[in-house]
Amino acid sequence: MIEIYRKRVFCADLQIGQEVSEVFCVARVQRRAGRNGYFLTLEFVDRSGRIPGVAWDEVDRLTEVLVEGAYARVGGRVTDFRGEPQIQVLNAAPAPPTVEPSDYLPSGPAPPERSMAGIHRLAESIADAGLRSLVRAFLGDPDFARRFAAAPAAKVHHHAYVGGLVEHTLSVMELCEQVARHYADLDRDLLLAGAFCHDLGKIRELAVEPGFPYTEEGQLAGHIVLGYQMVLDRAREIGLSPERMLDLGHLVLSHQGELEWGSPVEPRTLEALVLHFLDNLDSKIAAARPFLDEVDHGRTAYVRSLGRALFRRGAGGAKAEGEERSAPPRAG
Amino acid sequence: MIEIYRKRVFCADLQIGQEVSEVFCVARVQRRAGRNGYFLTLEFVDRSGRIPGVAWDEVDRLTEVLVEGAYARVGGRVTDFRGEPQIQVLNAAPAPPTVEPSDYLPSGPAPPERSMAGIHRLAESIADAGLRSLVRAFLGDPDFARRFAAAPAAKVHHHAYVGGLVEHTLSVMELCEQVARHYADLDRDLLLAGAFCHDLGKIRELAVEPGFPYTEEGQLAGHIVLGYQMVLDRAREIGLSPERMLDLGHLVLSHQGELEWGSPVEPRTLEALVLHFLDNLDSKIAAARPFLDEVDHGRTAYVRSLGRALFRRGAGGAKAEGEERSAPPRAG
Amino acid sequence: MIEIYRKRVFCADLQIGQEVSEVFCVARVQRRAGRNGYFLTLEFVDRSGRIPGVAWDEVDRLTEVLVEGAYARVGGRVTDFRGEPQIQVLNAAPAPPTVEPSDYLPSGPAPPERSMAGIHRLAESIADAGLRSLVRAFLGDPDFARRFAAAPAAKVHHHAYVGGLVEHTLSVMELCEQVARHYADLDRDLLLAGAFCHDLGKIRELAVEPGFPYTEEGQLAGHIVLGYQMVLDRAREIGLSPERMLDLGHLVLSHQGELEWGSPVEPRTLEALVLHFLDNLDSKIAAARPFLDEVDHGRTAYVRSLGRALFRRGAGGAKAEGEERSAPPRAG
Amino acid sequence: MIEIYRKRVFCADLQIGQEVSEVFCVARVQRRAGRNGYFLTLEFVDRSGRIPGVAWDEVDRLTEVLVEGAYARVGGRVTDFRGEPQIQVLNAAPAPPTVEPSDYLPSGPAPPERSMAGIHRLAESIADAGLRSLVRAFLGDPDFARRFAAAPAAKVHHHAYVGGLVEHTLSVMELCEQVARHYADLDRDLLLAGAFCHDLGKIRELAVEPGFPYTEEGQLAGHIVLGYQMVLDRAREIGLSPERMLDLGHLVLSHQGELEWGSPVEPRTLEALVLHFLDNLDSKIAAARPFLDEVDHGRTAYVRSLGRALFRRGAGGAKAEGEERSAPPRAG
Amino acid sequence: MIEIYRKRVFCADLQIGQEVSEVFCVARVQRRAGRNGYFLTLEFVDRSGRIPGVAWDEVDRLTEVLVEGAYARVGGRVTDFRGEPQIQVLNAAPAPPTVEPSDYLPSGPAPPERSMAGIHRLAESIADAGLRSLVRAFLGDPDFARRFAAAPAAKVHHHAYVGGLVEHTLSVMELCEQVARHYADLDRDLLLAGAFCHDLGKIRELAVEPGFPYTEEGQLAGHIVLGYQMVLDRAREIGLSPERMLDLGHLVLSHQGELEWGSPVEPRTLEALVLHFLDNLDSKIAAARPFLDEVDHGRTAYVRSLGRALFRRGAGGAKAEGEERSAPPRAG
Amino acid sequence: MIEIYRKRVFCADLQIGQEVSEVFCVARVQRRAGRNGYFLTLEFVDRSGRIPGVAWDEVDRLTEVLVEGAYARVGGRVTDFRGEPQIQVLNAAPAPPTVEPSDYLPSGPAPPERSMAGIHRLAESIADAGLRSLVRAFLGDPDFARRFAAAPAAKVHHHAYVGGLVEHTLSVMELCEQVARHYADLDRDLLLAGAFCHDLGKIRELAVEPGFPYTEEGQLAGHIVLGYQMVLDRAREIGLSPERMLDLGHLVLSHQGELEWGSPVEPRTLEALVLHFLDNLDSKIAAARPFLDEVDHGRTAYVRSLGRALFRRGAGGAKAEGEERSAPPRAG
């Protein structure tokens, strides 16, 4: 029986001065000309993050093993590169036949299966036969379902882990369901189907590989157009009416809300407005949460995707700091 | 018994050539120098809209009656002013002692009382004693309650009618309640109290008078600061803790979401983010709806507050037009 | 033999006070409630422009004939509506069986056939078999070719006439050919095919009907996505390689150059950069030219799509005005 | 002795229906093709404003007299054009040999001579010999001095009248003198000379003709570059040192403060920062004042150059309206 | 008698490799999980700046002394952290009972007392009894006066030192006085009182502690709203008329000039326009000056708050470099 | 005979720990106060890039040799400064009498002479006598020709090497010639002369010295105004007509296309529009190319001047990676 190899040393743990012999995924290899022949600049990656590398000797032999996207056992020493640790590679060997993917990819707080179950449940609640067939066609395609459950919802800012896409999709579907109950004139079925479809293109935009790199079509077409295309192909398959397809496609195309955020059209229907706002809300909440979790009370680190630091009021913090600095309701 | 005078002729009905003798509210009076002495340019208003006016003769006598903000019976003829109707005023008399305010102010689809009842119900569901006291203190103040129930939520773009503010406030509170159930880590009480308070300043920013003119403090301080001030004064009255006041005040101050939309601080807590998104959603939906209601199917007029025209798919429209123009899922 | 009916009276010629009996295309019909029953507000259109209309009487009978998109013989009087002429409709009858479409649609300076011939010639110069097949597949489809030759390149700003799309497409292809000769590392075939495809979606975005109205899919998906879809469908048909399709699709998707101008991705390849600049150049030149043609010398009217007025130096103007106002190379 | 002709009827006084026979300046003439031969669209101008015109008959004879920039006695009737008055021209004759320029150009509140005297006084207070010579060289050139004293400071927004440029220039010089006293490290002489020079280019950008039209070089080079050129030519004439010229030129080039406001470089020295702020302050105050002067108390009309309406507290207004609407310092 | 402890070693002097035993203020303490138990990341601060720290051992004992906001004697070695010095803490002890605050807070060029004296003098020159009382009420409150004199005017960009707020306030008051003399229609008293009040909220926004951290209410309400609140509370105390309060409050609220710079309303009165421009001028001059002081002649470092580098012409520099590089007034 | 000294060690090669004794150009010297007297912070430069330096001892003696802009033989050791190499200077001596300039300045792919020849050829093709004389006057001035051939086209983003300006100028002239053939109504002579002149100011904006520093007039006036001035001076010299000068000057002033990109006027003529687009195209292509050259296939590094990474499809890459990641034309 083939044993699965589990890592013990991760990128984020490496410190200058340390000897290293561990399996990493090779994210980048560049052969560059120095004064005394070629050398390699490298990047290694695992679920904890990234570390740069360099190799000065035996470049030809090393490049047989250090191939972009491959796994390799890397031996060497952690040295100082502009104040940050890097691996100075002394030798490299092919990785053991089976590595554990989860050692190289971050995972989220909840298992994707739970999110998938919630999505199935809400999909079945769609009353419109055409739209329900469409969503079922996706979910019933095992290849799609596997990729859907594995994908992250974004490369960096929110839900950037395996299972992130289904977690985000379910959350937006649930919000849409609630809001459809609040505004009686919304087309609940269209909104739910749109929430299901809105980020499908992410499974083709980002590769589920260490570092979640952009695919070629992710760079050249983008998840909005790719997702629209996926929906259109399924719609033709199941014979969805042109009007339904058009309205659903509009939800996918306009969900970023503004042209400068990458949507080629702005929301022009009530359902498109609602989907945009709820997708935005869920993304922002998810982007904010890890920063808030880092502090007990007070100011967080700067949240790049929001353009500001946030504030968390902790249970105890209110008392400790309140008197001194914040007694606002009295004049200066 | 004094009989209430009811209008029969409204601004929106006047046509060039028509004789007129009716009561209007005088929204603007300007005395201007012409070549042959002074003349008046005027603006009259009622619940249907506005109409300009002019008076060439007996200016001194007319200005005793035609006073800004007053009601007056205006006699004259509708003439053509740059292609639009205007009233050429020939005589003016004081209005009957009692006019019907609703003849001069637009009203919304639902009675304010119903919105107030919903707000009371949600207010009582606030578990936190301090925040509940605060909201109760507002609702229990008869003068406040009267002005709150009468105010519009905006001058033009959404809920711009008597009772609009409570309708919008209730809707945002309901959305907040749902979303607080969705995200377990939100402080439901703070969010509900924030939704209640967020637009309170509108009752001082806009006068509940024909045309909903900005008050002086509306122009010079704005509803966000005025509302913050109102909340702070109540908070001192009931002894709310400084921390609660600060967090609640932050929700009021940041609810517009961006500095350039008039908030002096951006949302920095989860609750502030949520309130901003849901307030924005409800306003945009309310701004869009009347434009969508105007068409059975197809493109609406341009919605200035959204910066685009919208689209409505009508029940019949789908069939009638679908074949011809929109068969999208086939190649060109 | 059925005789084709030719118009003699056009919208742009109508003057207040005139009697009218002529065939127009009905662009808009709205039934509105007045104080004394319903009335109609209308819009009529032909190749010279638009004119509003109104009908106060016999509304039910008129609406049988005055249907949106239909042609009708309209009888009535030109009256003054807010300073502009409008047709007060007194009677309406079905149009003669055959109207001449060119009476209702503006045409450009050159016949579409000439542009089509140029496009054919450049298409045949594409060396790459796959890309040449793709372009041939479009041009060899008679239905496509007919719609392509008839479409305008834009609703308002440039080439807004029948044949405008092929005129613009040919011009961009010619510019691309020249620039591909200048920069040796450009992929000439890809660039030419991209220039051919970049605005194809216009034939589905705009209806070739009086006024060039947006289609439903034009409003909800937009010409960039529609064009991408058309290219993708043809590519599947002829078996274009995935890489070629991706690169060509990228040219279509990114040709507007910036997200805020409606492209869902920005140009990421040399060819995409070049296509964007040359498309932009040709559109701007075409937008500017009619404004420059209007003046012999000096400042033009304001060009909305450029955000400024332009300047034309006329042959004689240089002398006439030069001495007085512009002697720049001397100190003040 | 030739008598100067004085106007009695001005554009702003003309009303629909009136007969007219008066001298105007011809601001624009366009010959256009109608269905029955050519007609003329015209624009007439005098110190009170503008009025459009039209001529249907005897076009050839009229165009001998109605020449752009010329004065002509115009006979005809004031008719309704899209709700606005226009002159329907029936005949035209050359104007009397001498018209009074001030009948055709607006003048400001103070005589230009007074502003010029102030400028002379401050110019003489410049201690640096080179800079003083430069300013003297301008002021001692009679042709320059005449044009400087006559020019407006802007076409529309502020000081848009004869003498406006010297009034604005003096005001900015005075402000600079005060601020140079406040910040001891400022180079007072450089700042004063820069204030003198900053808008000199206006005398070549705008023609001192009815309507203050842009000159050709105003359109193609703009007042900043023209003014820089004027200063550079004078600097060469008097032999100013290259360093002084460069620093002074920088003040002229950067005084608009931001690239998007038309300065090709941003302020990079303390003096350039100060000049920009004080020029901006004086322009904004001057733009605001006429709007504030129009109201006794309350909101002004919308000030386009500021992007908002302003507010004026009148002497009496405070009492009259205060109680009702603005009692701000009490809770809601 | 307790002796005050004076520091001899400051953050800015520490070099990698050095042994250290000195008192610092502890600005930040974070307990983090490493592979072998917890460790601490720290930040120490004094008047010269900041330095990061780390502690690997005896974490529990150290955290009794190393408390955020406390002073502590820190022993250890300066090591290399990503190319920058950091203190590797080996031991820590409570600081001596009395440290000298000025060792930990930067001070400005002039003593706060001198600025306070100038403010008192100008305050007494306010003729309006109500406004004078208001300013006196602030200045006569010893607690306020102490905090006012100690506060910085900003965290980073200008006057970021003890006494910076009164220095900036006095400068803006002086500028306002001069400009009020220049424009006769300004309300001098209102303008002076507004200049006094405009930044009062800074004393609650920023803590006068090492590093000038934002307070909670600084983060959640901001200095504009806090200052408005302080003025309103005083106004109620002394019975200022509602109109005066409103106009003065408007100056505080609008002084940043644009919504996107954090003012909830834009300047709508002449006085508000003037205050905004002069506050902006003084801040920018103060932000620029230290950068200019750093160079004798030529280009400064990049000034982040201005978005560009500045230029200083030095006394000698003009000659040395002029000939070679800048001989501008000759053609190329 | 004096031998020219050639460098063997370049900035980009230096590694921490290495001893160094080599000639560098001194780009920056700053004397700063430390705790134990003054020390120097330095920057050295050669054609390969920059390296910082520091000198702790014998500061007075060193500053006699280490002068900004001079060449010096520098002896010392490469040490670690914040993770980057720096030279710790131990001694310095004057450089050998003749250094090889090309050791200190980057050069481009083609010799400037070849570009100059192309420019001469196109210049002679200008039919208009005045414009041809103007261009000849520039090219016939040996001092100008030498500086023109040596200048870079930009400091960083494109053609940032000796000869870059003529390479870019020729490319834009060639593009203009082609486009002038395409659009028959363009003034070819004006366009070619404009392309020749558009960036002339670069020879005064940037010094052809190691690092291409901005000159003083480059900082204070900028290349657009400097180039306009150069053209104007030549135009006066050869007696070009004011109209031609104005039109040509407009091309120089407006070639950046937008005010916020530094042009004081926007393009207002057809030729100005064309020049702007083609200059922009050539700059962007030149900025992109080195980034594309760095990769065989796939995503490039981030291109700052374009605001995005680019993509290059390599010959082999299409196959290798296509199957896996990019199979786009199939549904998800």
Tab-separated table of C-alpha atoms in Angstrom, chain C residues 37-261:
chain	number	residue	atom	x	y	z
C	37	GLY	CA	-60.239	60.292	-19.794
C	38	TYR	CA	-57.166	58.866	-21.478
C	39	PHE	CA	-54.909	60.529	-24.003
C	40	LEU	CA	-51.840	59.371	-25.952
C	41	THR	CA	-48.298	60.679	-25.974
C	42	LEU	CA	-46.413	59.490	-29.012
C	43	GLU	CA	-43.100	59.659	-30.798
C	44	PHE	CA	-42.696	59.420	-34.577
C	45	VAL	CA	-39.431	58.811	-36.345
C	46	ASP	CA	-37.932	58.759	-39.851
C	47	ARG	CA	-34.428	59.055	-41.322
C	48	SER	CA	-34.292	62.789	-40.558
C	49	GLY	CA	-34.956	62.431	-36.828
C	50	ARG	CA	-37.846	62.391	-34.358
C	51	ILE	CA	-40.948	64.410	-33.464
C	52	PRO	CA	-43.276	64.009	-30.475
C	53	GLY	CA	-47.002	63.673	-30.887
C	54	VAL	CA	-50.182	63.822	-28.857
C	55	ALA	CA	-53.739	62.589	-29.409
C	56	TRP	CA	-56.613	63.778	-27.245
C	57	ASP	CA	-59.599	62.095	-28.889
C	58	GLU	CA	-60.698	58.715	-30.175
C	59	VAL	CA	-57.871	57.129	-28.345
C	60	ASP	CA	-59.166	53.589	-28.661
C	61	ARG	CA	-59.563	53.764	-32.390
C	62	LEU	CA	-56.145	55.359	-32.868
C	63	THR	CA	-54.310	52.757	-30.831
C	64	GLU	CA	-55.369	50.082	-33.262
C	65	VAL	CA	-53.186	51.731	-35.868
C	66	LEU	CA	-50.550	53.516	-33.790
C	67	VAL	CA	-48.562	50.509	-32.582
C	68	GLU	CA	-44.939	50.718	-31.480
C	69	GLY	CA	-42.634	49.741	-34.330
C	70	ALA	CA	-45.377	49.975	-36.973
C	71	TYR	CA	-45.647	52.432	-39.857
C	72	ALA	CA	-48.751	54.616	-40.060
C	73	ARG	CA	-50.122	57.472	-42.094
C	74	VAL	CA	-50.653	60.244	-39.584
C	75	GLY	CA	-52.978	63.198	-40.111
C	76	GLY	CA	-53.090	66.296	-37.971
C	77	ARG	CA	-51.557	69.677	-37.242
C	78	VAL	CA	-48.119	70.685	-35.997
C	79	THR	CA	-48.551	72.506	-32.698
C	80	ASP	CA	-46.243	74.032	-30.114
C	81	PHE	CA	-45.212	71.733	-27.234
C	82	ARG	CA	-42.941	73.515	-24.817
C	83	GLY	CA	-41.499	75.556	-27.664
C	84	GLU	CA	-40.870	72.587	-29.932
C	85	PRO	CA	-43.098	71.308	-32.737
C	86	GLN	CA	-45.288	68.285	-32.074
C	87	ILE	CA	-47.930	66.554	-34.152
C	88	GLN	CA	-51.399	66.821	-32.697
C	89	VAL	CA	-52.864	63.682	-34.231
C	90	LEU	CA	-56.407	63.942	-35.538
C	91	ASN	CA	-56.554	60.698	-37.489
C	92	ALA	CA	-54.369	57.746	-38.399
C	93	ALA	CA	-54.510	55.018	-41.024
C	94	PRO	CA	-52.414	51.957	-41.816
C	95	ALA	CA	-49.392	52.737	-43.998
C	96	PRO	CA	-49.249	51.636	-47.641
C	97	PRO	CA	-48.197	47.995	-47.907
C	98	THR	CA	-44.598	48.779	-48.899
C	99	VAL	CA	-42.617	51.633	-47.504
C	100	GLU	CA	-39.044	52.380	-48.520
C	101	PRO	CA	-36.827	51.468	-45.525
C	102	SER	CA	-34.217	54.072	-46.462
C	103	ASP	CA	-36.825	56.764	-45.832
C	104	TYR	CA	-36.734	55.751	-42.182
C	105	LEU	CA	-33.084	54.923	-41.561
C	106	PRO	CA	-30.063	57.224	-42.050
C	107	SER	CA	-27.423	56.046	-44.511
C	108	GLY	CA	-23.715	56.786	-44.593
C	109	PRO	CA	-21.415	58.382	-47.145
C	110	ALA	CA	-20.309	55.138	-48.812
C	111	PRO	CA	-22.327	52.078	-49.901
C	112	PRO	CA	-21.937	49.109	-47.520
C	113	GLU	CA	-20.980	46.938	-50.471
C	114	ARG	CA	-17.749	48.823	-50.926
C	115	SER	CA	-16.822	48.293	-47.275
C	116	MET	CA	-17.773	44.626	-47.525
C	117	ALA	CA	-15.512	44.186	-50.536
C	118	GLY	CA	-12.595	45.676	-48.615
C	119	ILE	CA	-13.279	43.395	-45.678
C	120	HIS	CA	-13.369	40.347	-47.947
C	121	ARG	CA	-10.048	41.302	-49.487
C	122	LEU	CA	-8.329	41.732	-46.100
C	123	ALA	CA	-9.954	38.568	-44.735
C	124	GLU	CA	-8.433	36.561	-47.571
C	125	SER	CA	-5.003	37.932	-46.700
C	126	ILE	CA	-5.076	36.169	-43.323
C	127	ALA	CA	-2.422	33.458	-43.553
C	128	ASP	CA	-3.464	31.372	-40.547
C	129	ALA	CA	-5.867	28.691	-41.747
C	130	GLY	CA	-7.960	28.584	-38.579
C	131	LEU	CA	-8.498	32.301	-38.281
C	132	ARG	CA	-9.173	32.648	-42.008
C	133	SER	CA	-11.790	29.885	-41.792
C	134	LEU	CA	-13.436	31.632	-38.918
C	135	VAL	CA	-13.762	34.947	-40.737
C	136	ARG	CA	-14.876	33.160	-43.908
C	137	ALA	CA	-17.517	31.280	-41.930
C	138	PHE	CA	-19.008	34.598	-40.845
C	139	LEU	CA	-18.811	36.220	-44.260
C	140	GLY	CA	-20.116	33.148	-46.028
C	141	ASP	CA	-23.272	33.027	-43.911
C	142	PRO	CA	-25.770	35.046	-45.943
C	143	ASP	CA	-27.955	35.907	-42.971
C	144	PHE	CA	-24.994	37.194	-41.017
C	145	ALA	CA	-23.612	39.091	-44.010
C	146	ARG	CA	-26.913	40.871	-44.573
C	147	ARG	CA	-27.193	41.954	-40.924
C	148	PHE	CA	-23.518	42.892	-40.742
C	149	ALA	CA	-23.770	45.132	-43.813
C	150	ALA	CA	-26.880	46.852	-42.481
C	151	ALA	CA	-25.827	47.554	-38.891
C	152	PRO	CA	-24.687	50.903	-37.528
C	153	ALA	CA	-21.432	51.009	-35.531
C	154	ALA	CA	-23.045	52.928	-32.688
C	155	LYS	CA	-26.392	54.346	-31.677
C	156	VAL	CA	-25.290	57.979	-31.627
C	157	HIS	CA	-21.639	58.931	-31.466
C	158	HIS	CA	-19.929	57.559	-34.581
C	159	HIS	CA	-20.939	55.755	-37.778
C	160	ALA	CA	-24.555	55.877	-36.581
C	161	TYR	CA	-26.075	54.903	-39.902
C	162	VAL	CA	-26.843	51.849	-42.025
C	163	GLY	CA	-23.498	50.440	-43.140
C	164	GLY	CA	-21.632	52.198	-40.361
C	165	LEU	CA	-20.461	48.952	-38.780
C	166	VAL	CA	-18.750	47.619	-41.896
C	167	GLU	CA	-17.267	51.027	-42.663
C	168	HIS	CA	-15.752	51.204	-39.152
C	169	THR	CA	-14.686	47.548	-39.226
C	170	LEU	CA	-12.855	47.973	-42.525
C	171	SER	CA	-11.132	51.127	-41.324
C	172	VAL	CA	-9.880	49.422	-38.162
C	173	MET	CA	-8.717	46.396	-40.170
C	174	GLU	CA	-6.766	48.651	-42.521
C	175	LEU	CA	-5.157	50.521	-39.635
C	176	CYS	CA	-4.256	47.198	-38.021
C	177	GLU	CA	-2.662	45.979	-41.198
C	178	GLN	CA	-0.454	49.052	-41.397
C	179	VAL	CA	0.530	48.910	-37.763
C	180	ALA	CA	1.250	45.177	-37.987
C	181	ARG	CA	3.762	46.055	-40.681
C	182	HIS	CA	5.315	48.673	-38.396
C	183	TYR	CA	5.779	46.453	-35.335
C	184	ALA	CA	7.314	43.255	-36.603
C	185	ASP	CA	6.538	41.208	-33.483
C	186	LEU	CA	2.766	41.582	-33.769
C	187	ASP	CA	0.708	38.572	-34.858
C	188	ARG	CA	-0.810	40.123	-37.997
C	189	ASP	CA	-3.367	37.357	-38.506
C	190	LEU	CA	-4.648	37.497	-34.971
C	191	LEU	CA	-4.830	41.283	-35.114
C	192	LEU	CA	-6.762	41.309	-38.399
C	193	ALA	CA	-9.176	38.645	-37.206
C	194	GLY	CA	-9.639	40.587	-33.975
C	195	ALA	CA	-10.338	43.788	-35.868
C	196	PHE	CA	-12.930	41.927	-37.899
C	197	CYS	CA	-14.610	40.467	-34.808
C	198	HIS	CA	-14.333	43.299	-32.310
C	199	ASP	CA	-17.727	44.933	-32.864
C	200	LEU	CA	-19.717	42.020	-34.301
C	201	GLY	CA	-21.942	42.081	-31.233
C	202	LYS	CA	-23.353	45.397	-32.445
C	203	ILE	CA	-25.613	43.527	-34.841
C	204	ARG	CA	-27.400	42.053	-31.866
C	205	GLU	CA	-27.111	45.028	-29.525
C	206	LEU	CA	-28.848	47.525	-31.798
C	207	ALA	CA	-31.937	46.865	-33.913
C	208	VAL	CA	-31.736	48.116	-37.484
C	209	GLU	CA	-35.017	49.912	-37.061
C	210	PRO	CA	-35.860	53.585	-37.055
C	211	GLY	CA	-33.900	55.166	-34.174
C	212	PHE	CA	-31.593	52.130	-33.796
C	213	PRO	CA	-33.160	51.092	-30.452
C	214	TYR	CA	-31.279	48.813	-28.065
C	215	THR	CA	-32.503	45.225	-28.206
C	216	GLU	CA	-33.291	43.419	-24.982
C	217	GLU	CA	-30.057	41.487	-25.101
C	218	GLY	CA	-28.286	44.711	-25.959
C	219	GLN	CA	-29.533	46.145	-22.679
C	220	LEU	CA	-28.982	43.027	-20.576
C	221	ALA	CA	-25.765	41.568	-22.006
C	222	GLY	CA	-24.181	44.257	-24.218
C	223	HIS	CA	-22.318	43.987	-27.512
C	224	ILE	CA	-19.005	42.865	-26.016
C	225	VAL	CA	-20.362	39.693	-24.473
C	226	LEU	CA	-22.717	39.080	-27.402
C	227	GLY	CA	-19.852	39.414	-29.855
C	228	TYR	CA	-17.654	37.114	-27.794
C	229	GLN	CA	-20.457	34.563	-27.818
C	230	MET	CA	-20.883	34.819	-31.599
C	231	VAL	CA	-17.154	34.281	-32.113
C	232	LEU	CA	-17.087	31.347	-29.704
C	233	ASP	CA	-20.005	29.646	-31.439
C	234	ARG	CA	-18.354	30.002	-34.846
C	235	ALA	CA	-15.035	28.824	-33.403
C	236	ARG	CA	-16.650	25.630	-32.149
C	237	GLU	CA	-18.331	25.171	-35.509
C	238	ILE	CA	-15.115	25.307	-37.486
C	239	GLY	CA	-12.935	23.685	-34.828
C	240	LEU	CA	-10.614	26.558	-34.024
C	241	SER	CA	-7.961	25.584	-31.474
C	242	PRO	CA	-8.701	26.574	-27.872
C	243	GLU	CA	-5.592	28.792	-27.714
C	244	ARG	CA	-6.523	30.744	-30.808
C	245	MET	CA	-10.070	31.128	-29.568
C	246	LEU	CA	-8.836	32.375	-26.224
C	247	ASP	CA	-6.503	34.929	-27.767
C	248	LEU	CA	-9.096	36.112	-30.259
C	249	GLY	CA	-11.795	36.218	-27.589
C	250	HIS	CA	-9.490	38.330	-25.475
C	251	LEU	CA	-9.256	40.890	-28.272
C	252	VAL	CA	-13.038	41.129	-28.448
C	253	LEU	CA	-13.498	41.317	-24.686
C	254	SER	CA	-10.775	43.877	-24.035
C	255	HIS	CA	-11.180	46.199	-27.008
C	256	GLN	CA	-12.808	49.001	-25.018
C	257	GLY	CA	-9.521	49.217	-23.170
C	258	GLU	CA	-10.667	50.016	-19.638
C	259	LEU	CA	-13.088	48.364	-17.258
C	260	GLU	CA	-15.039	51.586	-16.819
C	261	TRP	CA	-15.616	51.705	-20.563
